[in-house]
Coordinates of C-alpha atoms in Angstrom, one line a residue:
M1 CA 0.0 0.0 0.0
Q2 CA 2.8 2.4 1.0
K3 CA 4.7 1.7 -2.2
F4 CA 1.6 2.3 -4.3
M5 CA 0.9 5.6 -2.5
T6 CA 4.5 6.8 -3.0
K7 CA 4.5 5.9 -6.6
L8 CA 1.0 7.3 -7.3
F9 CA 1.7 10.7 -5.8
A10 CA 5.1 11.1 -7.4
G11 CA 3.3 11.7 -10.7
K12 CA 3.1 15.3 -12.1
M13 CA -0.7 15.3 -12.2
F14 CA -0.8 15.2 -8.4
E15 CA 1.6 18.1 -7.8
S16 CA 0.3 21.0 -5.7
K17 CA -0.4 24.2 -7.5
I18 CA 1.3 25.9 -4.5
T19 CA 5.1 26.0 -4.8
S20 CA 6.0 29.0 -2.6
A21 CA 7.7 28.9 0.8
N22 CA 5.2 31.7 1.8
T23 CA 1.5 31.1 2.0
Q24 CA -0.2 32.5 -1.1
K25 CA -3.6 34.2 -1.7
S26 CA -4.8 31.3 -3.9
E27 CA -3.8 28.9 -1.1
M28 CA -5.6 30.9 1.6
W29 CA -8.8 31.4 -0.3
L30 CA -9.2 28.2 -2.4
G31 CA -7.3 25.6 -0.2
Y32 CA -8.2 26.9 3.2
F33 CA -11.5 28.7 2.7
V34 CA -13.5 27.5 -0.3
G35 CA -12.5 23.8 -0.1
P36 CA -13.4 23.3 3.6
C37 CA -16.4 25.5 3.2
L38 CA -17.9 23.1 0.6
V39 CA -17.0 20.0 2.6
Y40 CA -18.8 21.4 5.7
M41 CA -21.8 22.3 3.6
V42 CA -22.0 18.5 3.0
Y43 CA -21.3 17.6 6.6
Y44 CA -23.8 20.1 8.2
G45 CA -26.4 19.7 5.5
V46 CA -26.3 15.9 5.0
A47 CA -25.1 14.5 8.3
G48 CA -26.2 17.2 10.9
T49 CA -29.6 18.4 12.0
Y50 CA -31.6 17.3 9.1
L51 CA -30.4 13.7 9.3
T52 CA -32.1 13.5 12.8
Q53 CA -35.2 15.1 11.4
F54 CA -35.2 12.7 8.4
Y55 CA -35.1 9.7 10.7
T56 CA -37.9 10.9 13.0
D57 CA -40.2 12.9 10.7
V58 CA -39.7 11.2 7.3
L59 CA -39.0 7.6 8.1
G60 CA -41.0 7.8 11.4
M61 CA -38.2 6.0 13.3
S62 CA -37.9 6.0 17.1
G63 CA -37.0 3.8 20.0
M64 CA -33.8 2.6 21.8
I65 CA -32.0 1.4 18.6
L66 CA -32.1 4.8 17.0
T67 CA -31.2 6.5 20.3
M68 CA -28.2 4.3 21.0
M69 CA -27.0 4.0 17.3
P70 CA -24.9 7.2 17.3
V71 CA -23.1 6.2 20.5
I72 CA -22.3 2.6 19.3
S73 CA -21.2 4.1 16.0
K74 CA -18.8 6.4 17.7
I75 CA -17.1 3.4 19.4
I76 CA -16.5 1.9 16.0
D77 CA -15.4 5.4 14.8
A78 CA -12.9 5.6 17.6
I79 CA -11.2 2.4 16.4
T80 CA -11.1 3.6 12.8
N81 CA -9.7 7.0 13.9
I82 CA -6.8 5.3 15.6
I83 CA -6.2 3.1 12.6
M84 CA -6.4 6.1 10.3
G85 CA -4.0 8.1 12.5
R86 CA -1.4 5.3 12.1
I87 CA -2.0 5.2 8.3
I88 CA -1.4 9.0 8.0
D89 CA 1.8 8.7 10.1
K90 CA 3.1 5.9 7.8
T91 CA 2.2 7.7 4.6
R92 CA 5.3 8.8 2.8
T93 CA 4.6 10.7 -0.4
K94 CA 6.1 13.6 -2.3
Q95 CA 2.8 15.5 -1.6
G96 CA 2.9 14.9 2.1
K97 CA 1.2 12.6 4.5
A98 CA -2.2 14.2 5.0
R99 CA -3.1 15.8 1.6
P100 CA -3.4 12.5 -0.3
W101 CA -6.1 11.4 2.1
V102 CA -8.0 14.7 1.7
L103 CA -8.2 13.9 -2.0
F104 CA -9.5 10.3 -1.5
S105 CA -12.1 11.4 1.0
G106 CA -14.2 13.4 -1.5
V107 CA -15.4 10.3 -3.4
F108 CA -16.2 8.4 -0.2
M109 CA -18.2 11.3 1.3
A110 CA -20.2 11.8 -1.8
I111 CA -21.2 8.1 -2.0
A112 CA -21.9 7.8 1.7
G113 CA -23.9 11.0 1.8
V114 CA -26.3 9.7 -0.8
M115 CA -26.6 6.4 1.0
L116 CA -27.8 8.1 4.2
Y117 CA -31.0 9.1 2.5
A118 CA -31.5 6.3 0.1
V119 CA -33.1 4.1 2.7
P120 CA -35.2 1.4 1.0
S121 CA -39.0 1.4 1.8
W122 CA -39.1 -2.2 2.8
S123 CA -39.5 -3.7 6.2
S124 CA -38.6 -1.8 9.3
E125 CA -35.8 -4.3 10.0
V126 CA -34.2 -3.7 6.6
Q127 CA -34.5 0.0 7.2
I128 CA -32.7 -0.2 10.5
I129 CA -29.9 -2.3 9.0
W130 CA -29.5 0.2 6.1
V131 CA -29.5 3.2 8.5
V132 CA -26.9 1.6 10.8
L133 CA -24.6 0.7 7.8
S134 CA -24.9 4.0 6.0
Y135 CA -24.5 6.0 9.2
N136 CA -21.2 4.1 10.0
L137 CA -20.0 4.3 6.4
F138 CA -20.3 8.1 6.5
F139 CA -19.2 8.9 10.0
A140 CA -16.7 6.1 10.8
F141 CA -15.1 5.8 7.4
A142 CA -15.7 8.7 4.8
F143 CA -15.8 11.7 7.1
T144 CA -13.1 10.2 9.4
I145 CA -10.6 10.1 6.5
Y146 CA -11.4 13.8 5.6
N147 CA -11.6 15.1 9.1
M148 CA -8.3 13.6 10.3
S149 CA -6.3 14.7 7.2
H150 CA -7.9 18.1 7.2
S151 CA -7.2 18.7 10.9
L152 CA -3.5 18.5 10.1
M153 CA -3.5 21.0 7.2
V154 CA -3.0 24.1 9.4
P155 CA -0.4 22.5 11.7
L156 CA 1.6 21.2 8.7
S157 CA 1.2 24.3 6.5
T158 CA 4.0 26.4 7.9
R159 CA 6.0 27.3 11.0
N160 CA 5.4 31.0 10.5
T161 CA 2.9 31.6 13.3
K162 CA 1.4 34.7 11.8
Q163 CA 0.7 33.0 8.5
R164 CA -0.5 29.9 10.4
D165 CA -2.9 32.0 12.5
S166 CA -4.3 33.6 9.3
L167 CA -4.9 30.1 7.7
A168 CA -6.5 28.8 10.9
M169 CA -8.9 31.7 11.1
L170 CA -9.7 31.6 7.4
T171 CA -10.4 27.8 7.4
S172 CA -12.5 28.1 10.5
A173 CA -14.6 30.8 8.9
G174 CA -15.0 28.7 5.8
M175 CA -16.2 25.8 7.9
N176 CA -18.8 27.9 9.7
M177 CA -19.9 31.0 7.9
I178 CA -21.3 29.9 4.5
P179 CA -22.1 26.3 5.6
G180 CA -24.2 27.9 8.3
L181 CA -26.0 30.0 5.7
L182 CA -26.9 27.0 3.7
V183 CA -27.9 24.7 6.5
T184 CA -29.8 27.2 8.7
I185 CA -31.3 29.6 6.2
I186 CA -31.6 28.0 2.7
L187 CA -32.2 24.3 3.6
P188 CA -35.1 25.1 6.1
V189 CA -37.0 26.8 3.3
M190 CA -36.4 23.8 0.9
I191 CA -37.2 21.2 3.6
N192 CA -40.4 23.1 4.4
A193 CA -41.4 23.0 0.7
I194 CA -40.8 19.3 0.2
G195 CA -42.5 18.4 3.6
V196 CA -42.2 15.5 5.9
G197 CA -43.7 12.0 5.9
S198 CA -42.7 8.9 3.9
E199 CA -44.0 10.4 0.6
A200 CA -41.4 13.1 0.8
Q201 CA -38.4 10.8 0.9
G202 CA -37.6 11.0 -2.8
S203 CA -37.3 14.8 -2.6
W204 CA -35.1 14.5 0.4
M205 CA -32.8 12.1 -1.5
L206 CA -32.6 14.5 -4.5
I207 CA -31.7 17.5 -2.4
M208 CA -29.2 15.7 -0.2
G209 CA -27.7 13.9 -3.2
I210 CA -26.9 17.3 -4.8
V211 CA -25.4 18.6 -1.5
S212 CA -23.3 15.4 -1.1
A213 CA -21.8 15.9 -4.6
L214 CA -20.1 19.1 -3.4
A215 CA -17.6 16.9 -1.6
L216 CA -15.9 16.2 -4.9
P217 CA -14.9 19.7 -6.1
A218 CA -14.3 20.6 -2.4
T219 CA -11.5 18.1 -1.8
L220 CA -9.9 18.8 -5.2
L221 CA -9.5 22.4 -4.2
E222 CA -8.2 21.6 -0.8
Y223 CA -5.7 19.1 -2.2
Y224 CA -4.3 21.2 -5.1
F225 CA -4.2 24.5 -3.3
T226 CA -2.4 23.5 -0.1
K227 CA 1.2 22.6 0.8
E228 CA 2.7 20.7 3.7
R229 CA 5.8 22.8 4.4
V230 CA 6.4 21.3 7.8
T231 CA 6.4 17.8 6.4
E232 CA 8.7 18.9 3.5
E233 CA 11.3 20.0 6.1
N234 CA 12.2 16.4 6.6
M235 CA 12.1 15.3 2.9
N236 CA 15.2 14.7 0.7
E237 CA 15.4 15.9 -2.9
S238 CA 13.5 12.9 -4.2
G239 CA 10.6 13.6 -1.8
E240 CA 11.3 10.8 0.6
S241 CA 11.0 11.4 4.3
K242 CA 14.1 11.3 6.4
D243 CA 12.1 10.7 9.6
D244 CA 11.2 7.3 11.1
V245 CA 7.6 6.5 11.9
I246 CA 7.1 7.2 15.6
A247 CA 5.6 4.3 17.6
F248 CA 2.0 4.8 18.7
A249 CA 2.8 4.3 22.4
K250 CA 5.5 6.9 22.2
Q251 CA 3.2 9.5 20.7
L252 CA 0.5 8.7 23.2
K253 CA 2.9 9.2 26.1
A254 CA 4.3 12.4 24.6
C255 CA 0.8 13.9 24.2
F256 CA -0.7 12.9 27.5
S257 CA 2.4 14.3 29.3
D258 CA 2.1 17.6 27.6
K259 CA -0.2 20.0 29.5
Y260 CA -0.9 22.2 26.5
W261 CA -2.0 19.3 24.4
I262 CA -4.3 18.1 27.2
M263 CA -5.8 21.6 27.6
I264 CA -6.5 22.2 23.9
M265 CA -8.0 18.7 23.4
S266 CA -10.2 19.3 26.5
F267 CA -11.2 22.7 25.1
I268 CA -12.0 21.2 21.6
A269 CA -14.0 18.4 23.2
I270 CA -16.1 20.8 25.3
Y271 CA -16.7 23.1 22.4
N272 CA -17.7 20.4 20.0
I273 CA -20.2 18.7 22.3
L274 CA -22.0 22.0 23.1
Q275 CA -21.9 23.1 19.5
F276 CA -23.3 19.9 18.1
L277 CA -26.0 19.8 20.9
S278 CA -27.0 23.4 20.1
T279 CA -26.9 22.9 16.3
N280 CA -28.8 19.6 16.3
S281 CA -31.5 20.9 18.7
M282 CA -32.0 24.3 16.9
L283 CA -34.6 22.9 14.4
Y284 CA -36.7 21.4 17.2
Y285 CA -36.2 24.6 19.3
C286 CA -37.5 26.8 16.5
N287 CA -40.4 24.4 15.6
W288 CA -41.7 23.7 19.1
V289 CA -40.4 26.4 21.6
L290 CA -40.6 29.5 19.4
G291 CA -43.3 28.1 17.2
N292 CA -45.9 25.2 17.3
S293 CA -45.5 23.7 13.8
V294 CA -42.9 22.9 11.2
D295 CA -44.2 25.7 9.0
A296 CA -44.0 28.2 11.8
G297 CA -40.5 26.9 12.8
T298 CA -39.1 27.4 9.3
G299 CA -39.6 31.2 9.5
M300 CA -38.2 31.2 13.0
Q301 CA -35.0 29.3 11.8
V302 CA -34.3 31.8 9.1
L303 CA -34.6 34.7 11.6
V304 CA -32.6 32.9 14.3
N305 CA -29.7 32.3 11.9
A306 CA -29.8 35.4 9.8
I307 CA -29.9 37.7 12.8
G308 CA -28.7 35.6 15.7
Q309 CA -25.6 34.3 13.9
A310 CA -24.8 37.3 11.7
P311 CA -21.5 38.1 13.6
L312 CA -20.0 34.8 12.4
G313 CA -20.2 36.1 8.9
F314 CA -17.8 39.0 9.4
G315 CA -16.1 37.6 12.5
I316 CA -12.8 36.9 10.9
F317 CA -12.3 40.6 10.1
I318 CA -12.9 41.5 13.8
L319 CA -10.8 38.6 15.0
W320 CA -7.6 39.3 13.0
P321 CA -6.7 42.7 14.6
L322 CA -7.8 41.5 18.1
V323 CA -5.6 38.4 18.0
G324 CA -2.7 40.5 16.7
K325 CA -3.0 42.9 19.6
F326 CA -4.1 40.8 22.6
G327 CA -3.2 37.2 21.6
K328 CA -5.5 34.2 20.9
R329 CA -5.7 33.0 24.6
W330 CA -7.2 36.2 26.0
V331 CA -9.5 36.9 23.1
M332 CA -10.8 33.3 23.4
Q333 CA -11.3 33.6 27.1
I334 CA -13.2 36.9 27.0
G335 CA -15.2 35.7 24.0
F336 CA -16.5 32.6 25.8
V337 CA -17.6 34.7 28.8
I338 CA -19.6 36.9 26.4
A339 CA -21.1 33.8 24.8
A340 CA -22.2 32.5 28.2
I341 CA -24.0 35.8 28.9
G342 CA -25.8 35.7 25.5
S343 CA -26.9 32.1 26.2
L344 CA -28.2 33.0 29.6
L345 CA -30.4 35.8 28.1
V346 CA -32.0 33.3 25.8
L347 CA -32.5 30.6 28.5
L348 CA -34.3 33.1 30.8
S349 CA -36.8 34.0 28.0
P350 CA -36.7 31.1 25.6
S351 CA -40.0 31.9 23.7
N352 CA -39.5 35.7 23.5
M353 CA -38.3 36.2 19.9
G354 CA -36.7 39.6 20.5
I355 CA -34.7 38.6 23.5
V356 CA -33.7 35.3 21.8
L357 CA -32.4 37.1 18.7
G358 CA -30.5 39.6 20.9
G359 CA -29.0 36.9 23.1
L360 CA -28.0 34.8 20.1
F361 CA -26.3 37.8 18.5
I362 CA -24.3 38.3 21.7
K363 CA -23.5 34.6 21.9
S364 CA -22.2 34.6 18.3
I365 CA -19.9 37.5 19.0
G366 CA -18.5 35.5 21.8
I367 CA -17.7 32.3 19.8
I368 CA -15.9 34.2 16.9
P369 CA -12.5 33.5 18.6
T370 CA -12.9 29.8 18.0
Y371 CA -11.8 30.5 14.5
A372 CA -8.3 30.4 15.9
M373 CA -8.7 27.0 17.6
S374 CA -6.7 25.0 15.0
A375 CA -3.8 27.5 15.3
Q376 CA -3.8 26.7 19.1
L377 CA -3.7 23.0 18.3
A378 CA -0.7 23.7 16.0
E379 CA 1.1 25.4 18.8
A380 CA 0.5 22.5 21.1
L381 CA 1.9 20.1 18.5
D382 CA 5.0 22.3 18.1
H383 CA 5.4 22.3 21.9
I384 CA 5.4 18.4 21.8
E385 CA 8.0 18.4 19.0
W386 CA 10.1 20.9 21.0
K387 CA 10.0 18.7 24.1
N388 CA 10.4 15.3 22.5
T389 CA 12.3 15.9 19.2
F390 CA 9.4 14.3 17.2
R391 CA 5.9 15.3 16.1
A392 CA 2.7 13.5 17.2
D393 CA 0.5 14.5 14.2
G394 CA -1.1 11.1 13.5
F395 CA -2.1 10.4 17.1
S396 CA -3.3 14.0 17.6
A397 CA -5.4 13.8 14.4
S398 CA -6.9 10.6 15.7
V399 CA -7.9 12.1 19.0
N400 CA -9.2 15.3 17.4
S401 CA -11.3 13.3 14.9
I402 CA -12.6 11.0 17.7
I403 CA -13.6 14.1 19.7
I404 CA -15.5 15.5 16.8
T405 CA -17.3 12.3 15.8
V406 CA -18.0 11.2 19.4
S407 CA -19.3 14.7 20.2
A408 CA -21.7 14.5 17.3
G409 CA -22.8 11.0 18.5
I410 CA -23.3 12.2 22.0
A411 CA -25.3 15.2 20.9
Q412 CA -27.6 13.1 18.6
S413 CA -28.1 10.4 21.3
V414 CA -29.0 13.1 24.0
I415 CA -31.5 14.7 21.7
L416 CA -33.0 11.4 20.5
G417 CA -33.0 10.1 24.1
G418 CA -34.8 13.2 25.3
I419 CA -37.3 13.0 22.4
N420 CA -38.0 9.4 23.4
Y421 CA -38.2 10.1 27.2
F422 CA -40.2 13.3 27.3
G423 CA -42.9 12.2 24.9
Y424 CA -42.2 14.1 21.6
I425 CA -45.2 14.2 19.3
A426 CA -44.0 13.8 15.7
P427 CA -45.9 15.9 13.1
E428 CA -47.9 14.2 10.3
S429 CA -47.5 17.3 8.1
T430 CA -45.6 20.6 8.1
A431 CA -48.8 22.5 8.8
Q432 CA -50.0 20.5 11.8
V433 CA -50.1 22.6 15.0
I434 CA -48.8 20.7 18.0
N435 CA -48.3 21.8 21.6
Q436 CA -45.4 19.7 22.8
P437 CA -45.2 18.8 26.5
D438 CA -43.7 21.5 28.7
E439 CA -40.9 19.1 29.7
M440 CA -40.1 18.6 26.0
R441 CA -39.9 22.4 25.3
T442 CA -37.7 22.9 28.4
F443 CA -35.4 20.1 27.2
F444 CA -35.0 21.7 23.7
A445 CA -34.2 25.1 25.3
W446 CA -31.5 23.5 27.6
C447 CA -29.9 21.7 24.6
F448 CA -30.0 24.8 22.5
V449 CA -28.5 27.3 25.0
G450 CA -28.4 25.9 28.6
V451 CA -25.7 23.3 28.3
P452 CA -23.6 25.4 25.9
M453 CA -23.7 28.2 28.5
I454 CA -22.0 26.0 31.1
G455 CA -19.5 24.7 28.5
Y456 CA -18.5 28.3 27.5
L457 CA -17.6 29.1 31.2
V458 CA -15.5 25.9 31.5
G459 CA -13.8 26.7 28.2
A460 CA -12.9 30.2 29.4
L461 CA -11.4 28.7 32.6
I462 CA -9.2 26.4 30.5
M463 CA -7.9 29.3 28.4
T464 CA -6.6 31.0 31.6
F465 CA -3.7 28.4 31.7
F466 CA -3.1 28.1 28.0
D467 CA 0.0 30.3 27.7
V468 CA 2.0 28.5 25.1
E469 CA 1.5 31.3 22.6
V470 CA 4.0 33.6 24.3
K471 CA 6.6 30.8 24.2
M472 CA 6.3 30.1 20.4
P473 CA 9.2 32.4 19.2
Q474 CA 11.7 30.4 21.4
I475 CA 10.1 27.1 20.5
V476 CA 10.3 27.8 16.7
A477 CA 13.9 29.0 17.1
D478 CA 15.0 25.9 19.0
I479 CA 13.3 23.5 16.5
T480 CA 15.0 25.3 13.6
A481 CA 18.4 25.1 15.4
R482 CA 17.9 21.4 16.0
H483 CA 17.0 20.8 12.3
K484 CA 20.1 22.7 11.2
A485 CA 22.4 20.7 13.5
E486 CA 20.9 17.4 12.2
A487 CA 21.4 18.5 8.6
E488 CA 25.0 19.6 9.2
A489 CA 25.6 16.2 10.9
R490 CA 24.5 14.5 7.7
G491 CA 26.8 16.8 5.7
E492 CA 23.9 18.8 4.2
V493 CA 23.3 22.5 3.8
Y494 CA 20.3 23.5 5.9
I495 CA 18.1 26.4 4.8
S496 CA 15.4 27.2 7.4
P497 CA 11.7 27.9 6.3
E498 CA 12.2 31.5 7.3
E499 CA 15.4 31.8 5.1
K500 CA 13.6 30.1 2.2
A501 CA 10.7 32.5 2.5
A502 CA 13.0 35.5 2.8
L503 CA 15.0 34.5 -0.3
E504 CA 11.8 33.9 -2.2
Q505 CA 10.5 37.3 -1.2
K506 CA 13.7 39.0 -2.2
A507 CA 13.6 37.2 -5.6
Q508 CA 10.0 38.3 -6.1
E509 CA 10.8 41.9 -5.2
C510 CA 13.7 41.9 -7.7
K511 CA 11.4 40.6 -10.5
A512 CA 8.8 43.2 -9.6
E513 CA 11.4 46.0 -9.6
E514 CA 12.7 44.8 -13.0
K515 CA 9.2 44.8 -14.4
R516 CA 8.5 48.3 -13.0
I517 CA 11.7 49.7 -14.6
E518 CA 10.7 48.0 -17.9
E519 CA 7.2 49.5 -17.8
L520 CA 8.6 53.0 -16.9
K521 CA 11.0 52.9 -19.8
A522 CA 8.2 51.9 -22.2
K523 CA 6.0 54.7 -20.8
C524 CA 8.8 57.3 -21.2
A525 CA 9.6 56.2 -24.8
K526 CA 5.9 56.5 -25.7
A527 CA 5.3 59.9 -24.0
G528 CA 8.7 61.4 -24.9
L529 CA 9.8 61.7 -21.2
N530 CA 13.3 61.5 -19.8
F531 CA 13.7 58.1 -18.0
E532 CA 16.3 59.3 -15.6
E533 CA 14.2 62.2 -14.4
E534 CA 11.1 60.1 -14.0
E535 CA 13.1 57.5 -12.1
A536 CA 14.5 60.2 -9.8
K537 CA 11.0 61.4 -9.1
Y538 CA 9.9 57.9 -8.2
Q539 CA 12.9 57.3 -5.9
A540 CA 12.3 60.6 -4.1
K541 CA 8.6 59.8 -3.5
L542 CA 9.6 56.3 -2.3
A543 CA 12.2 57.8 0.1
E544 CA 9.5 60.2 1.5
E545 CA 7.1 57.3 2.1
E546 CA 9.8 55.2 3.8
A547 CA 10.7 58.2 6.1
K548 CA 7.1 58.7 7.1
K549 CA 6.8 54.9 7.8
A550 CA 10.0 55.1 9.9
V551 CA 8.6 58.0 12.0
K552 CA 5.3 56.2 12.5
E553 CA 7.1 53.0 13.6
A554 CA 9.3 55.0 16.0
K555 CA 6.3 56.6 17.6
K556 CA 4.6 53.2 18.0
N557 CA 7.7 51.7 19.6
K558 CA 8.0 54.7 22.0
K559 CA 4.4 54.0 23.2
K560 CA 5.4 50.4 24.0

């Protein structure tokens, strides 16, 4: 298998479109924004809230098997995550160890996404078997492959912390902003139009099949417009890795003895559980707490997401300067306190639309800093490498993926269990008016904002101790020095990522200057101007701008 992978990805057709040592605009927007954005449209649309509604309101399924299925599936998923982590660690290709699996995952997600809704209308036993198999095929196989490889793209992208922070915030925005628009504003209108009940299954299959197909162009973009610069540090000229595969037990020990790794994984676990619980219960909350029918709930969903989650759309533009000035840890901590306050407002008046929208708007402002979460994971992985002289990417990707998939399973099981326990009344049509039991309405409100409120406060407490960010300059310098010493011991000339980037930047500036002079000469020849005089004017203007910049920088440093 390894020989096949090495040979396959040595071909020219699999080469990345990104060749620079610096992150490029095409890389940022296509590889880290558009690609993940389309994948998470598939994930949230096909495998999130609407899958639960499809099971309960279209197939009419309920009972203990449906309640326990997500939890059992996640046990299987935990095993496949560990296996996939080892596979990624052992993958040695010219294109890296994670990117090849991003490419493969697109086909698997598209097929599995369609199968989730193509449940045959035979006996209930056959339907249950199909649901269990298709559910595990999507979550424990297809999405596991994508999620694990994708979770390493930011940590392996570059050691430049500023560039890495930008990629982390951009990819997080892509995973939340537009997918949220599709799932919480556009899909509710479409679902309301096609209705519920067994006769609507064909329309559900068509819509979800189209959404599932987005996984194909998504993974192509993420594969071809990304680059594993950190992986390439340990490659020879032929693209072969100079590092040995680190034993699973050794990675496990390194991770669980690193306080920053434990903190960020705990933070990720808490955030994902509360986020899945809130997202998956939102539909029921809008239908039966804010409204009393599926038709009424559809309009509520559009308002809740268009207004209540509006800050997430422009959040990255707010986050960038705040992180640059105050750092990720403090911005995250303060943000989660704000999110808890917003959640509390909604919980105190769960059926008052004005207060709900205001509280959700505040909550959304508070969770904007989570866009930088993958950058914090990257810092924890760098800290492990600094302490142990090896990286624990595969094991960490396994744990991260297990957390996400198990969190989704826990959230679905909690909601399905509550629906089963508190006496949920399933609608026979979208127009049917139903007054759900008070206990059921209270349950939906706590899933939507109550439990997340508690989680935000715990997350804020964890961030108090996550101070690895201030240590990163020294960590990166030490790792670079170690790589240089290792290269010199092998008789090789070592060029650090920073030096490569600087040399490349200098070369680009030289080309740009040559092009400017060429264009100016052509302009002077055409207009009958003296080139030396025009060049002198340009240089004088440039010197003036540089002087102003120097004065501004001096004033800034004096304030510090």
